[in-house]
mmCIF file of C-alpha atoms in Angstrom:
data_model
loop_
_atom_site.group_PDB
_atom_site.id
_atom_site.type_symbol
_atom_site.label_atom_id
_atom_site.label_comp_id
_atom_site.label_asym_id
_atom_site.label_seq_id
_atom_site.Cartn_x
_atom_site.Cartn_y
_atom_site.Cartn_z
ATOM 1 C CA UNK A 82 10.824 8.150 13.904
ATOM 2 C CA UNK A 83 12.772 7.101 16.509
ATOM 3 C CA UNK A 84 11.809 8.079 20.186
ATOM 4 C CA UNK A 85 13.099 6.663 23.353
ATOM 5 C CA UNK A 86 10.581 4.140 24.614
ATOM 6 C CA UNK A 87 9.838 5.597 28.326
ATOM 7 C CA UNK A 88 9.032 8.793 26.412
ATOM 8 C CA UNK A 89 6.676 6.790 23.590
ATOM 9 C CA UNK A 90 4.795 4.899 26.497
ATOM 10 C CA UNK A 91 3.969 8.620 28.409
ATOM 11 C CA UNK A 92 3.347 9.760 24.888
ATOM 12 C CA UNK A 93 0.826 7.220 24.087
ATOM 13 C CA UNK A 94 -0.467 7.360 27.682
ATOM 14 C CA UNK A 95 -1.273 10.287 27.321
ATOM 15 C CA UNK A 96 -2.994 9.984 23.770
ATOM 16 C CA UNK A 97 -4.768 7.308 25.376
ATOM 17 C CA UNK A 98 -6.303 9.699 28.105
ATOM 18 C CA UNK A 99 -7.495 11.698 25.289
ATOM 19 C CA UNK A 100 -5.082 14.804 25.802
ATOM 20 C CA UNK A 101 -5.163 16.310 21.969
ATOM 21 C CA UNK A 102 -2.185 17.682 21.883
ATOM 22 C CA UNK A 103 -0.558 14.349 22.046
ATOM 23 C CA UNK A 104 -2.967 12.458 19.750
ATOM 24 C CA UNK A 105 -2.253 15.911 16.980
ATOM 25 C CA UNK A 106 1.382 15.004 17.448
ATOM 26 C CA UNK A 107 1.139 11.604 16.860
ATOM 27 C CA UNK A 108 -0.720 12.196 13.563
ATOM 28 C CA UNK A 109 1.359 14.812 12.433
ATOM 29 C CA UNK A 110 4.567 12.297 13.167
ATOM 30 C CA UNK A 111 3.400 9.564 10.791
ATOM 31 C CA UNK A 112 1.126 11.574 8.266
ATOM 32 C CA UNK A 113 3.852 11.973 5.424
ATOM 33 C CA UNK A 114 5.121 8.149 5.901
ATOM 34 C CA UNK A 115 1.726 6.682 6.031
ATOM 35 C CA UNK A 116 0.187 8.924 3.254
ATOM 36 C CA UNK A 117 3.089 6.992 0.803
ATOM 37 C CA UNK A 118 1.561 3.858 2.256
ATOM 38 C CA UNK A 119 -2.293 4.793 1.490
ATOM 39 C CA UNK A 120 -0.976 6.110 -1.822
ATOM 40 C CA UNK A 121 0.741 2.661 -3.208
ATOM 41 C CA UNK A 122 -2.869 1.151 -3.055
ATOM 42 C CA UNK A 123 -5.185 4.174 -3.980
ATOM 43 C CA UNK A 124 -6.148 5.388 -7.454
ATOM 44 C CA UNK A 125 -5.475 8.962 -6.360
ATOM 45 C CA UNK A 126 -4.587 11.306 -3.744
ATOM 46 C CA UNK A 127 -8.305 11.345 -2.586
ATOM 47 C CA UNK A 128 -8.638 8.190 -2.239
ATOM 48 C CA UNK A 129 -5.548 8.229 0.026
ATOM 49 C CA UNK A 130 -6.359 10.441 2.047
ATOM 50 C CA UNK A 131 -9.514 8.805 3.276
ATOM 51 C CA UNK A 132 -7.804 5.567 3.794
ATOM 52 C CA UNK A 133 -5.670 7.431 5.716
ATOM 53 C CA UNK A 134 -8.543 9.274 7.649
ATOM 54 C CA UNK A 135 -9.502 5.874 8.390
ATOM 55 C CA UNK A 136 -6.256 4.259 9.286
ATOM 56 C CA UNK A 137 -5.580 6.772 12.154
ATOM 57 C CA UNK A 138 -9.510 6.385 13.102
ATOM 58 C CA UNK A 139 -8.665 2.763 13.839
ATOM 59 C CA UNK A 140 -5.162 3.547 15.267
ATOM 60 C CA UNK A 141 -6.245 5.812 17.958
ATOM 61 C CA UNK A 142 -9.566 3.309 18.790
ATOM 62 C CA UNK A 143 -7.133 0.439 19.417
ATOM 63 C CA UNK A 144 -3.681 2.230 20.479
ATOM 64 C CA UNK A 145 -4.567 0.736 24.553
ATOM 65 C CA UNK A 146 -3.636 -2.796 21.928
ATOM 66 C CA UNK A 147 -0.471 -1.289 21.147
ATOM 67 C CA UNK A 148 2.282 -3.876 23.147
ATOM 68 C CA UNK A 149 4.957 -1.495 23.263
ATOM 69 C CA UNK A 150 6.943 -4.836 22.136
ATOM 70 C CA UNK A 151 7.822 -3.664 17.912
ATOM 71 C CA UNK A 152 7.838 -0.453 16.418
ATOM 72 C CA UNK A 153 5.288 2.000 17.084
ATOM 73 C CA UNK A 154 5.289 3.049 13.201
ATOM 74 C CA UNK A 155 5.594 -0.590 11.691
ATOM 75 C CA UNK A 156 2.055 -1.254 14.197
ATOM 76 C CA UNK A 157 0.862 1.807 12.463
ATOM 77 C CA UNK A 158 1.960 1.246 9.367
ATOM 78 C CA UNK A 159 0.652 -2.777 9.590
ATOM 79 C CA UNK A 160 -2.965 -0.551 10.675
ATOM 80 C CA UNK A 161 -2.990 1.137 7.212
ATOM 81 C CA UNK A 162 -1.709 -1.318 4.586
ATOM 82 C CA UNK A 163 -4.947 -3.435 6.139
ATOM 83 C CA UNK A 164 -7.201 -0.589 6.122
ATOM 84 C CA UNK A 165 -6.230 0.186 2.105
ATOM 85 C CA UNK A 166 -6.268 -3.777 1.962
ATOM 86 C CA UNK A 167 -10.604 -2.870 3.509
ATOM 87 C CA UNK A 168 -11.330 -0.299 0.792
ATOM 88 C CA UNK A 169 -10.035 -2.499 -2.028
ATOM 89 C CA UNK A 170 -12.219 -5.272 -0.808
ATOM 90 C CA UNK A 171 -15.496 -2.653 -0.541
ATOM 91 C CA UNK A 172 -15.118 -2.380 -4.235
ATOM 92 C CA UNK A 173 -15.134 -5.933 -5.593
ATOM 93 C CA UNK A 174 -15.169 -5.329 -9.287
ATOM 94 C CA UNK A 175 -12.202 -3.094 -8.811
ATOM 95 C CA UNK A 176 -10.094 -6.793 -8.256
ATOM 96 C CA UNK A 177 -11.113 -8.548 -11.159
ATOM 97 C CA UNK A 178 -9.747 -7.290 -14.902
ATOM 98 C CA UNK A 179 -12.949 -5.404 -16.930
ATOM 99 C CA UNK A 180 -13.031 -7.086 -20.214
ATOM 100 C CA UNK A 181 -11.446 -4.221 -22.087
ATOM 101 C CA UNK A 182 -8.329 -4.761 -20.105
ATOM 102 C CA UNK A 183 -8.711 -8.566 -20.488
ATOM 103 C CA UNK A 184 -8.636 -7.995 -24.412
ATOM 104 C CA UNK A 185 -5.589 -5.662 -23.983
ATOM 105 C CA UNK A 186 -3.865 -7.667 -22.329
ATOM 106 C CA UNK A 187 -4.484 -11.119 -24.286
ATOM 107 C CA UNK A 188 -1.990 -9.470 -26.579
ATOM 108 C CA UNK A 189 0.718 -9.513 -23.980
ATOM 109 C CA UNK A 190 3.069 -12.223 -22.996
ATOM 110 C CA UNK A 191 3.441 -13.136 -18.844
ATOM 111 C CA UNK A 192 6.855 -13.588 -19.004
ATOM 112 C CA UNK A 193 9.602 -11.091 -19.874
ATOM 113 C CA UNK A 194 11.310 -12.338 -22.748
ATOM 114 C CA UNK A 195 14.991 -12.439 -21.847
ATOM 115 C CA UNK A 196 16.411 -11.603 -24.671
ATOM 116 C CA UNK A 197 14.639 -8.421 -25.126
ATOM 117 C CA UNK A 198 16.829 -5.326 -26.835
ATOM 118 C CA UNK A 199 15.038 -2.894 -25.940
ATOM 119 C CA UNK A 200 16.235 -2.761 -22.352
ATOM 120 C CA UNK A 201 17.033 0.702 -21.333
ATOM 121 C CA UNK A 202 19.140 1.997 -17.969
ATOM 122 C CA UNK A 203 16.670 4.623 -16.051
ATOM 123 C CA UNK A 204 17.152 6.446 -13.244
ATOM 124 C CA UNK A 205 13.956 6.048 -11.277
ATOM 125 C CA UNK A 206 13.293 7.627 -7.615
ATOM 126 C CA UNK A 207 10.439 7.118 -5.299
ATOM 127 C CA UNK A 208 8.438 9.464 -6.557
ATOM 128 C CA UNK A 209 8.778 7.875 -10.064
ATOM 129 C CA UNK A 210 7.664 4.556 -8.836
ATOM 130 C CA UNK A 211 4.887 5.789 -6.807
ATOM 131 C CA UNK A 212 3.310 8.521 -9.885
ATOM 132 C CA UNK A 213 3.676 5.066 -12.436
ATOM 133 C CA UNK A 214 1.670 3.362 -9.975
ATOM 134 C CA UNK A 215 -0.973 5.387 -10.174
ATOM 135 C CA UNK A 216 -1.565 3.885 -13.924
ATOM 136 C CA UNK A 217 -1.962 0.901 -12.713
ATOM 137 C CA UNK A 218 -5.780 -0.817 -12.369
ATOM 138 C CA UNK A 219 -6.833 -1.208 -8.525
ATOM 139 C CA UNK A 220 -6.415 -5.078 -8.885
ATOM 140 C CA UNK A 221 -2.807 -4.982 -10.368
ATOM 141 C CA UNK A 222 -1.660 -2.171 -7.702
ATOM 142 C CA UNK A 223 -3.211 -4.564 -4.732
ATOM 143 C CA UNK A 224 -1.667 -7.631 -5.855
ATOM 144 C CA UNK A 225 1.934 -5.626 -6.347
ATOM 145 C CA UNK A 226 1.858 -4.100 -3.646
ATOM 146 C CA UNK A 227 1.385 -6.838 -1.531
ATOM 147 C CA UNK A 228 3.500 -8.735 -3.297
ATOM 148 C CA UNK A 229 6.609 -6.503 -3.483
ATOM 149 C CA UNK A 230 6.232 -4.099 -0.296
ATOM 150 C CA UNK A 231 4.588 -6.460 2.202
ATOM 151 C CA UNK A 232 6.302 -9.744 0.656
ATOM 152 C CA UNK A 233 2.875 -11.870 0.840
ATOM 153 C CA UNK A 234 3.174 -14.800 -0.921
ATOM 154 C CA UNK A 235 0.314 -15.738 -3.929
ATOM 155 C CA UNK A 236 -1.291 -17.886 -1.118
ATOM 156 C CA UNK A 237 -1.729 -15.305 1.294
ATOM 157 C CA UNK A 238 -2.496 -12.122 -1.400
ATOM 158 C CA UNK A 239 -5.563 -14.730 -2.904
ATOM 159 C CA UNK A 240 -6.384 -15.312 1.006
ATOM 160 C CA UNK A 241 -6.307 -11.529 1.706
ATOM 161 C CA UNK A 242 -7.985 -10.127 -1.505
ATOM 162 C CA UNK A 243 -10.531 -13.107 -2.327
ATOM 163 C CA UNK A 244 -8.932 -14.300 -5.388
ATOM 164 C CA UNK A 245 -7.055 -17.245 -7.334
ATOM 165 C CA UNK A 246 -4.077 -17.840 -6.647
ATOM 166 C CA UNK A 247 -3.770 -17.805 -10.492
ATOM 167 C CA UNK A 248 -5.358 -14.453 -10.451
ATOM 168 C CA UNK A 249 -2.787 -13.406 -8.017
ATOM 169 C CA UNK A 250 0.167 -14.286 -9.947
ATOM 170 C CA UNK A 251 -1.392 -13.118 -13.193
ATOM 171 C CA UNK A 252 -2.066 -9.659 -12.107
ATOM 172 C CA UNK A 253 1.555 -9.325 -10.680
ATOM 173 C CA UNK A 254 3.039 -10.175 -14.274
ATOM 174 C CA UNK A 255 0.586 -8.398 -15.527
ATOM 175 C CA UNK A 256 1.480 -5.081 -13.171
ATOM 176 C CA UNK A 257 5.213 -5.643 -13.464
ATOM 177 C CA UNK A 258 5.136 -5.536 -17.482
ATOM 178 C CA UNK A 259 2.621 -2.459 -17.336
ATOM 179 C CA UNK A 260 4.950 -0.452 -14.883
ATOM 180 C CA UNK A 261 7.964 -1.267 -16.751
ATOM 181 C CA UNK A 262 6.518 0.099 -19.797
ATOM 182 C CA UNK A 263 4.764 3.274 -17.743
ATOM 183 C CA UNK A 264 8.646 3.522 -16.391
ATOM 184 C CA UNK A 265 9.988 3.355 -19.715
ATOM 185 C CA UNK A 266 7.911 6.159 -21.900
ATOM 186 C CA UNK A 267 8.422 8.385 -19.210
#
C-alpha cells in the first residue's frame, strides 16, 4: 500500500486521536497482507487470526512509536512476525521435536542427496507454499520461516526462539526435506 506520506501522517494522526473510522481503515488496509504473515507461523487459520487480533492490539497501542522514517506496512508487518514469534514461545513444547517425530525422522538424511532422480519440475504458487506449510510441526515452520522470509541467521533464530543453534539448523533441514516432499505428492 502505497500512500503519500503527508496523507499517512494525518491518517495516523488521526488514528492516534482515536477517530474509528481511521483506525477501521487502517485494519482493513493491512488485514489480507498480514493474515499471510500470521498464517506462515500458525498451525491453522484460528490460530492466525488471533495472532493477528493481537498484532493490531499492539500496533494501535504503540502507533504514537511509529517514526514515519520506513514503511508503515514493513513496521506493521515487523509488529506481527514478533507477535507470532510471542505465541510460539507461550507454547514451549511446540519448539522441541515429540519423540514420535524424532523416531521419524532418524530415518531421514539432513542433506539432500545431489544426485537424487527423482527430482520433479512443479509449478507451485503462493497458496501452494503457504497450504504445505501448514503440515509442517510448529518448531520446523518457526525456524523456516525465520530463516527463509525474515533471513535470521541460526544465531539469531536460537536467540529469538530459545534454542541450539544445532536445533536451529536441524529443524530447517528437517522442514525443507518435509515441504519438498508435502510439495511433491501434491
Amino acid at each position: 500500500m502505497s500512500i503519500d506520506p503527508v496523507e499517512q501522517k494525518t491518517w495516523l494522526d488521526r488514528c492516534l486521536a482515536g477517530d474509528r473510522n481511521s483506525q477501521r481503515k487502517l485494519y482493513e488496509s493491512f488485514y489480507g497482507k498480514m493474515l499471510g504473515v500470521c498464517l506462515r507461523y500458525a498451525k491453522d487459520m484460528d490460530q492466525a487470526k488471533d495472532m493477528l487480533q493481537d498484532g493490531f492490539i499492539k500496533v494501535f497501542n504503540s502507533l504514537d512509536r511509529f517514526n514515519h522514517n520506513g514503511s508503515l506496512e514493513g513496521w506493521i508487518r515487523r509488529i506481527m512476525v514478533n507477535t507470532a514469534i510471542d505465541h510460539i514461545r507461550r507454547d514451549k513444547r511446540s519448539l522441541v521435536l515429540s519423540q514420535s517425530e524424532e523416531l521419524i525422522d532418524q530415518g531421514m538424511d539432513l542433506e539432500d542427496d545431489p544426485h537424487e532422480e527423482d527430482e520433479e519440475e512443479i509449478s507451485l504458487t503462493m497458496t501452494h507454499v503457504v497450504e504445505a506449510m501448514q503440515h509442517l510441526s510448529p518448531g520446523y515452520k518457526a525456524v523456516f520461516n525465520l530463516y527463509v522470509m525474515e533471513d535470521m541467521t541460526h544465531k539469531e533464530i536460537a536467540e529469538t526462539l530459545g534454542i541450539s543453534e544445532g536445533t536451529s539448523k536441524s529443524n530447517l533441514a528437517k522442514a525443507k526435506k518435509k515441504l519438498k516432499q508435502i510439495l511433491l505428492n501434491s
